[in-house]
Amino acid sequence: QVQLVESGGGLVQAGGSLTLACAASGRSYSTYPMGWFRQAPGKEREFVAAIRWNGISTYDSDSVRARFTISRDNAKNTVYLQMDSLKPEDTAVYYCAAARYSSGSLRNSDDYNYWGQGTQVTVSS
């Protein structure tokens, strides 16, 4: 299994940038598909981006794809979410997750087996 710890959240003005990091521990990390989700107050958790073991990435929408970049650094056992041109609508708790297998679409929470505790991102207008 794998343990996940997010960091890098905080307060940023609209148009600014943040980079979230998810430190992973445990065997087989390098082969686990990894994803980022976010949940705003009173809203459902939604998919943001995912990356497979070979580096192939997917994003929730063209709007997200234009501003966010997911990457992984196996040497540091870390997955990143670089967020640029942030908007107030991006305010949410951001969670990283790991899937044991890559058989799913990776767009659904049920595709994942391990979750971090979340990190708060607040974008002010």
Short mmCIF file of N, CA and C in Angstrom, two decimals:
data_model
loop_
_atom_site.label_atom_id
_atom_site.label_comp_id
_atom_site.label_asym_id
_atom_site.label_seq_id
_atom_site.Cartn_x
_atom_site.Cartn_y
_atom_site.Cartn_z
N GLN A 1 0.83 -1.17 0.00
CA GLN A 1 0.00 0.00 0.00
C GLN A 1 0.88 1.24 0.00
N VAL A 2 0.24 2.40 -0.09
CA VAL A 2 0.96 3.65 -0.18
C VAL A 2 0.32 4.67 0.76
N GLN A 3 1.15 5.53 1.33
CA GLN A 3 0.69 6.64 2.15
C GLN A 3 0.97 7.94 1.41
N LEU A 4 0.03 8.88 1.47
CA LEU A 4 0.11 10.12 0.72
C LEU A 4 -0.03 11.31 1.66
N VAL A 5 0.83 12.31 1.49
CA VAL A 5 0.79 13.53 2.29
C VAL A 5 0.90 14.72 1.36
N GLU A 6 -0.14 15.57 1.32
CA GLU A 6 -0.14 16.74 0.47
C GLU A 6 0.49 17.93 1.18
N SER A 7 1.03 18.85 0.39
CA SER A 7 1.56 20.11 0.90
C SER A 7 1.52 21.14 -0.21
N GLY A 8 1.73 22.41 0.14
CA GLY A 8 1.83 23.46 -0.84
C GLY A 8 0.61 24.33 -0.98
N GLY A 9 -0.47 24.00 -0.30
CA GLY A 9 -1.65 24.83 -0.36
C GLY A 9 -1.44 26.15 0.37
N GLY A 10 -2.37 27.07 0.16
CA GLY A 10 -2.27 28.36 0.80
C GLY A 10 -3.21 29.37 0.18
N LEU A 11 -2.96 30.63 0.48
CA LEU A 11 -3.76 31.74 -0.02
C LEU A 11 -3.01 32.45 -1.13
N VAL A 12 -3.69 32.68 -2.24
CA VAL A 12 -3.07 33.35 -3.37
C VAL A 12 -4.11 34.25 -4.03
N GLN A 13 -3.65 35.35 -4.61
CA GLN A 13 -4.55 36.24 -5.32
C GLN A 13 -4.89 35.67 -6.69
N ALA A 14 -6.04 36.06 -7.20
CA ALA A 14 -6.44 35.63 -8.53
C ALA A 14 -5.36 35.98 -9.54
N GLY A 15 -5.08 35.04 -10.42
CA GLY A 15 -4.03 35.21 -11.40
C GLY A 15 -2.69 34.68 -10.95
N GLY A 16 -2.56 34.34 -9.68
CA GLY A 16 -1.32 33.82 -9.15
C GLY A 16 -1.16 32.33 -9.37
N SER A 17 -0.11 31.79 -8.78
CA SER A 17 0.24 30.38 -8.98
C SER A 17 0.54 29.70 -7.67
N LEU A 18 0.29 28.42 -7.63
CA LEU A 18 0.68 27.55 -6.54
C LEU A 18 1.09 26.20 -7.12
N THR A 19 2.00 25.53 -6.45
CA THR A 19 2.35 24.17 -6.81
C THR A 19 2.12 23.26 -5.61
N LEU A 20 1.23 22.32 -5.77
CA LEU A 20 0.95 21.34 -4.74
C LEU A 20 1.87 20.15 -4.90
N ALA A 21 2.23 19.53 -3.81
CA ALA A 21 3.05 18.33 -3.83
C ALA A 21 2.38 17.24 -3.01
N CYS A 22 2.56 16.03 -3.45
CA CYS A 22 2.03 14.86 -2.76
C CYS A 22 3.17 13.88 -2.58
N ALA A 23 3.66 13.76 -1.36
CA ALA A 23 4.74 12.83 -1.05
C ALA A 23 4.17 11.46 -0.78
N ALA A 24 4.70 10.48 -1.48
CA ALA A 24 4.20 9.11 -1.38
C ALA A 24 5.25 8.20 -0.77
N SER A 25 4.79 7.24 -0.01
CA SER A 25 5.67 6.22 0.55
C SER A 25 5.01 4.86 0.38
N GLY A 26 5.83 3.83 0.34
CA GLY A 26 5.34 2.49 0.15
C GLY A 26 5.83 1.89 -1.16
N ARG A 27 5.87 0.59 -1.20
CA ARG A 27 6.32 -0.10 -2.39
C ARG A 27 5.31 0.04 -3.53
N SER A 28 5.83 -0.09 -4.73
CA SER A 28 5.05 -0.04 -5.96
C SER A 28 4.52 1.34 -6.30
N TYR A 29 5.00 2.36 -5.62
CA TYR A 29 4.53 3.72 -5.90
C TYR A 29 4.71 4.09 -7.36
N SER A 30 5.86 3.76 -7.93
CA SER A 30 6.19 4.23 -9.27
C SER A 30 5.25 3.69 -10.33
N THR A 31 4.54 2.63 -10.04
CA THR A 31 3.62 2.04 -11.01
C THR A 31 2.16 2.42 -10.76
N TYR A 32 1.89 3.14 -9.69
CA TYR A 32 0.51 3.51 -9.37
C TYR A 32 0.07 4.73 -10.16
N PRO A 33 -1.07 4.64 -10.85
CA PRO A 33 -1.66 5.88 -11.37
C PRO A 33 -2.01 6.82 -10.23
N MET A 34 -1.79 8.11 -10.43
CA MET A 34 -2.02 9.11 -9.40
C MET A 34 -2.97 10.18 -9.91
N GLY A 35 -3.80 10.69 -9.02
CA GLY A 35 -4.75 11.71 -9.41
C GLY A 35 -4.86 12.83 -8.38
N TRP A 36 -5.38 13.95 -8.83
CA TRP A 36 -5.73 15.07 -7.97
C TRP A 36 -7.22 15.33 -8.08
N PHE A 37 -7.85 15.51 -6.94
CA PHE A 37 -9.25 15.89 -6.86
C PHE A 37 -9.37 17.13 -6.00
N ARG A 38 -10.51 17.80 -6.08
CA ARG A 38 -10.75 18.95 -5.23
C ARG A 38 -12.21 18.98 -4.80
N GLN A 39 -12.45 19.58 -3.65
CA GLN A 39 -13.79 19.67 -3.11
C GLN A 39 -13.98 21.04 -2.46
N ALA A 40 -14.90 21.80 -3.01
CA ALA A 40 -15.25 23.10 -2.46
C ALA A 40 -16.34 22.93 -1.41
N PRO A 41 -16.48 23.89 -0.49
CA PRO A 41 -17.51 23.77 0.54
C PRO A 41 -18.89 23.58 -0.05
N GLY A 42 -19.60 22.57 0.43
CA GLY A 42 -20.95 22.30 -0.04
C GLY A 42 -21.04 21.67 -1.41
N LYS A 43 -19.91 21.32 -2.00
CA LYS A 43 -19.90 20.74 -3.34
C LYS A 43 -19.38 19.31 -3.31
N GLU A 44 -19.65 18.59 -4.39
CA GLU A 44 -19.14 17.24 -4.54
C GLU A 44 -17.66 17.28 -4.90
N ARG A 45 -16.95 16.24 -4.51
CA ARG A 45 -15.56 16.12 -4.90
C ARG A 45 -15.48 15.92 -6.41
N GLU A 46 -14.58 16.64 -7.05
CA GLU A 46 -14.48 16.57 -8.50
C GLU A 46 -13.05 16.27 -8.94
N PHE A 47 -12.97 15.60 -10.06
CA PHE A 47 -11.69 15.24 -10.65
C PHE A 47 -10.99 16.46 -11.22
N VAL A 48 -9.67 16.51 -11.06
CA VAL A 48 -8.87 17.58 -11.62
C VAL A 48 -7.92 17.06 -12.69
N ALA A 49 -7.07 16.10 -12.33
CA ALA A 49 -6.07 15.58 -13.26
C ALA A 49 -5.56 14.25 -12.76
N ALA A 50 -5.00 13.46 -13.67
CA ALA A 50 -4.41 12.18 -13.32
C ALA A 50 -3.18 11.92 -14.18
N ILE A 51 -2.28 11.10 -13.67
CA ILE A 51 -1.07 10.74 -14.40
C ILE A 51 -0.79 9.26 -14.19
N ARG A 52 -0.48 8.58 -15.28
CA ARG A 52 -0.18 7.15 -15.22
C ARG A 52 1.31 6.92 -15.03
N TRP A 53 1.69 5.67 -14.84
CA TRP A 53 3.08 5.35 -14.53
C TRP A 53 4.03 5.76 -15.64
N ASN A 54 3.54 5.77 -16.88
CA ASN A 54 4.38 6.13 -18.01
C ASN A 54 4.37 7.63 -18.30
N GLY A 55 3.73 8.42 -17.44
CA GLY A 55 3.72 9.86 -17.60
C GLY A 55 2.57 10.41 -18.41
N ILE A 56 1.70 9.57 -18.94
CA ILE A 56 0.56 10.04 -19.70
C ILE A 56 -0.44 10.68 -18.75
N SER A 57 -0.86 11.89 -19.07
CA SER A 57 -1.72 12.67 -18.20
C SER A 57 -3.08 12.93 -18.83
N THR A 58 -4.09 13.08 -17.98
CA THR A 58 -5.42 13.48 -18.41
C THR A 58 -5.91 14.59 -17.48
N TYR A 59 -6.80 15.43 -18.00
CA TYR A 59 -7.33 16.56 -17.24
C TYR A 59 -8.84 16.58 -17.35
N ASP A 60 -9.45 17.27 -16.39
CA ASP A 60 -10.91 17.29 -16.33
C ASP A 60 -11.54 18.03 -17.50
N SER A 61 -10.91 19.10 -17.93
CA SER A 61 -11.49 19.96 -18.95
C SER A 61 -10.40 20.74 -19.65
N ASP A 62 -10.78 21.37 -20.75
CA ASP A 62 -9.83 22.22 -21.46
C ASP A 62 -9.40 23.39 -20.60
N SER A 63 -10.32 23.92 -19.79
CA SER A 63 -9.99 25.03 -18.92
C SER A 63 -8.93 24.64 -17.90
N VAL A 64 -9.05 23.46 -17.31
CA VAL A 64 -8.05 22.98 -16.37
C VAL A 64 -6.75 22.70 -17.10
N ARG A 65 -6.83 22.05 -18.24
CA ARG A 65 -5.63 21.69 -19.01
C ARG A 65 -4.81 22.92 -19.38
N ALA A 66 -5.47 24.03 -19.61
CA ALA A 66 -4.78 25.25 -20.01
C ALA A 66 -4.01 25.89 -18.87
N ARG A 67 -4.35 25.56 -17.62
CA ARG A 67 -3.79 26.26 -16.48
C ARG A 67 -3.05 25.36 -15.51
N PHE A 68 -3.38 24.08 -15.47
CA PHE A 68 -2.80 23.15 -14.50
C PHE A 68 -1.91 22.13 -15.20
N THR A 69 -0.88 21.69 -14.51
CA THR A 69 0.00 20.65 -15.01
C THR A 69 0.27 19.63 -13.92
N ILE A 70 -0.01 18.37 -14.20
CA ILE A 70 0.31 17.30 -13.26
C ILE A 70 1.60 16.63 -13.71
N SER A 71 2.44 16.28 -12.76
CA SER A 71 3.70 15.61 -13.07
C SER A 71 4.09 14.72 -11.90
N ARG A 72 5.04 13.84 -12.13
CA ARG A 72 5.54 12.99 -11.05
C ARG A 72 7.05 12.86 -11.16
N ASP A 73 7.68 12.79 -10.00
CA ASP A 73 9.13 12.66 -9.90
C ASP A 73 9.40 11.43 -9.05
N ASN A 74 9.67 10.33 -9.69
CA ASN A 74 9.86 9.08 -8.96
C ASN A 74 11.09 9.11 -8.06
N ALA A 75 12.11 9.88 -8.44
CA ALA A 75 13.30 9.99 -7.61
C ALA A 75 12.99 10.59 -6.26
N LYS A 76 11.99 11.47 -6.20
CA LYS A 76 11.57 12.11 -4.96
C LYS A 76 10.29 11.52 -4.40
N ASN A 77 9.76 10.51 -5.06
CA ASN A 77 8.50 9.88 -4.63
C ASN A 77 7.40 10.92 -4.44
N THR A 78 7.28 11.81 -5.41
CA THR A 78 6.38 12.94 -5.27
C THR A 78 5.60 13.19 -6.55
N VAL A 79 4.33 13.53 -6.41
CA VAL A 79 3.47 13.95 -7.50
C VAL A 79 3.14 15.42 -7.29
N TYR A 80 3.13 16.18 -8.37
CA TYR A 80 2.91 17.62 -8.29
C TYR A 80 1.67 18.03 -9.07
N LEU A 81 1.09 19.13 -8.66
CA LEU A 81 0.06 19.80 -9.44
C LEU A 81 0.43 21.28 -9.49
N GLN A 82 0.95 21.70 -10.62
CA GLN A 82 1.27 23.11 -10.83
C GLN A 82 0.03 23.83 -11.31
N MET A 83 -0.35 24.88 -10.61
CA MET A 83 -1.56 25.61 -10.90
C MET A 83 -1.21 27.06 -11.20
N ASP A 84 -1.53 27.50 -12.40
CA ASP A 84 -1.27 28.86 -12.84
C ASP A 84 -2.58 29.56 -13.15
N SER A 85 -2.53 30.88 -13.21
CA SER A 85 -3.71 31.69 -13.53
C SER A 85 -4.90 31.29 -12.68
N LEU A 86 -4.70 31.19 -11.40
CA LEU A 86 -5.74 30.72 -10.50
C LEU A 86 -6.91 31.68 -10.44
N LYS A 87 -8.09 31.10 -10.29
CA LYS A 87 -9.34 31.84 -10.21
C LYS A 87 -10.01 31.57 -8.87
N PRO A 88 -10.87 32.47 -8.41
CA PRO A 88 -11.60 32.19 -7.16
C PRO A 88 -12.37 30.87 -7.21
N GLU A 89 -12.82 30.46 -8.38
CA GLU A 89 -13.54 29.21 -8.53
C GLU A 89 -12.66 27.99 -8.24
N ASP A 90 -11.35 28.17 -8.21
CA ASP A 90 -10.44 27.08 -7.89
C ASP A 90 -10.31 26.83 -6.40
N THR A 91 -10.89 27.69 -5.58
CA THR A 91 -10.82 27.53 -4.13
C THR A 91 -11.45 26.20 -3.72
N ALA A 92 -10.69 25.39 -3.00
CA ALA A 92 -11.17 24.07 -2.59
C ALA A 92 -10.09 23.40 -1.75
N VAL A 93 -10.46 22.30 -1.13
CA VAL A 93 -9.48 21.39 -0.56
C VAL A 93 -9.04 20.44 -1.66
N TYR A 94 -7.75 20.34 -1.87
CA TYR A 94 -7.21 19.50 -2.93
C TYR A 94 -6.65 18.21 -2.32
N TYR A 95 -7.02 17.09 -2.91
CA TYR A 95 -6.60 15.78 -2.45
C TYR A 95 -5.82 15.06 -3.54
N CYS A 96 -4.77 14.38 -3.15
CA CYS A 96 -4.12 13.46 -4.08
C CYS A 96 -4.56 12.04 -3.75
N ALA A 97 -4.50 11.19 -4.75
CA ALA A 97 -4.97 9.82 -4.61
C ALA A 97 -4.14 8.89 -5.47
N ALA A 98 -4.09 7.63 -5.07
CA ALA A 98 -3.37 6.61 -5.80
C ALA A 98 -4.28 5.43 -6.08
N ALA A 99 -4.16 4.89 -7.28
CA ALA A 99 -4.92 3.72 -7.69
C ALA A 99 -4.00 2.51 -7.78
N ARG A 100 -4.49 1.38 -7.31
CA ARG A 100 -3.70 0.15 -7.41
C ARG A 100 -3.54 -0.29 -8.86
N TYR A 101 -4.57 -0.08 -9.64
CA TYR A 101 -4.59 -0.53 -11.02
C TYR A 101 -5.06 0.60 -11.91
N SER A 102 -4.75 0.47 -13.18
CA SER A 102 -5.09 1.50 -14.15
C SER A 102 -6.25 1.10 -15.05
N SER A 103 -7.07 0.18 -14.60
CA SER A 103 -8.16 -0.31 -15.43
C SER A 103 -9.30 0.69 -15.58
N GLY A 104 -9.45 1.59 -14.63
CA GLY A 104 -10.52 2.57 -14.68
C GLY A 104 -10.15 3.79 -15.51
N SER A 105 -11.11 4.70 -15.62
CA SER A 105 -10.89 5.94 -16.36
C SER A 105 -10.00 6.92 -15.60
N LEU A 106 -9.88 6.73 -14.28
CA LEU A 106 -9.15 7.59 -13.37
C LEU A 106 -9.83 8.94 -13.17
N ARG A 107 -11.04 9.08 -13.66
CA ARG A 107 -11.80 10.31 -13.49
C ARG A 107 -12.78 10.25 -12.32
N ASN A 108 -12.90 9.09 -11.71
CA ASN A 108 -13.86 8.88 -10.63
C ASN A 108 -13.15 8.55 -9.33
N SER A 109 -13.68 9.04 -8.23
CA SER A 109 -13.10 8.76 -6.92
C SER A 109 -13.00 7.26 -6.65
N ASP A 110 -13.97 6.50 -7.14
CA ASP A 110 -14.00 5.07 -6.90
C ASP A 110 -12.86 4.33 -7.59
N ASP A 111 -12.17 4.98 -8.50
CA ASP A 111 -11.03 4.35 -9.16
C ASP A 111 -9.80 4.29 -8.27
N TYR A 112 -9.81 4.99 -7.16
CA TYR A 112 -8.63 5.14 -6.31
C TYR A 112 -8.77 4.40 -4.99
N ASN A 113 -7.63 3.96 -4.47
CA ASN A 113 -7.60 3.15 -3.26
C ASN A 113 -6.99 3.87 -2.06
N TYR A 114 -6.14 4.84 -2.30
CA TYR A 114 -5.44 5.55 -1.25
C TYR A 114 -5.59 7.05 -1.43
N TRP A 115 -5.76 7.75 -0.31
CA TRP A 115 -6.02 9.19 -0.34
C TRP A 115 -5.18 9.93 0.69
N GLY A 116 -4.74 11.12 0.33
CA GLY A 116 -4.12 12.00 1.28
C GLY A 116 -5.16 12.74 2.11
N GLN A 117 -4.70 13.54 3.06
CA GLN A 117 -5.61 14.24 3.96
C GLN A 117 -6.15 15.54 3.39
N GLY A 118 -5.56 16.02 2.31
CA GLY A 118 -6.02 17.24 1.67
C GLY A 118 -5.23 18.46 2.08
N THR A 119 -5.17 19.44 1.19
CA THR A 119 -4.53 20.72 1.47
C THR A 119 -5.41 21.83 0.92
N GLN A 120 -5.59 22.89 1.70
CA GLN A 120 -6.50 23.97 1.34
C GLN A 120 -5.85 24.93 0.37
N VAL A 121 -6.57 25.24 -0.69
CA VAL A 121 -6.19 26.27 -1.65
C VAL A 121 -7.27 27.34 -1.65
N THR A 122 -6.90 28.57 -1.38
CA THR A 122 -7.85 29.68 -1.36
C THR A 122 -7.36 30.75 -2.32
N VAL A 123 -8.21 31.13 -3.26
CA VAL A 123 -7.88 32.14 -4.26
C VAL A 123 -8.76 33.35 -4.01
N SER A 124 -8.16 34.47 -3.71
CA SER A 124 -8.90 35.69 -3.43
C SER A 124 -9.04 36.53 -4.70
N SER A 125 -10.15 37.27 -4.78
CA SER A 125 -10.40 38.12 -5.93
C SER A 125 -9.85 39.51 -5.72
#
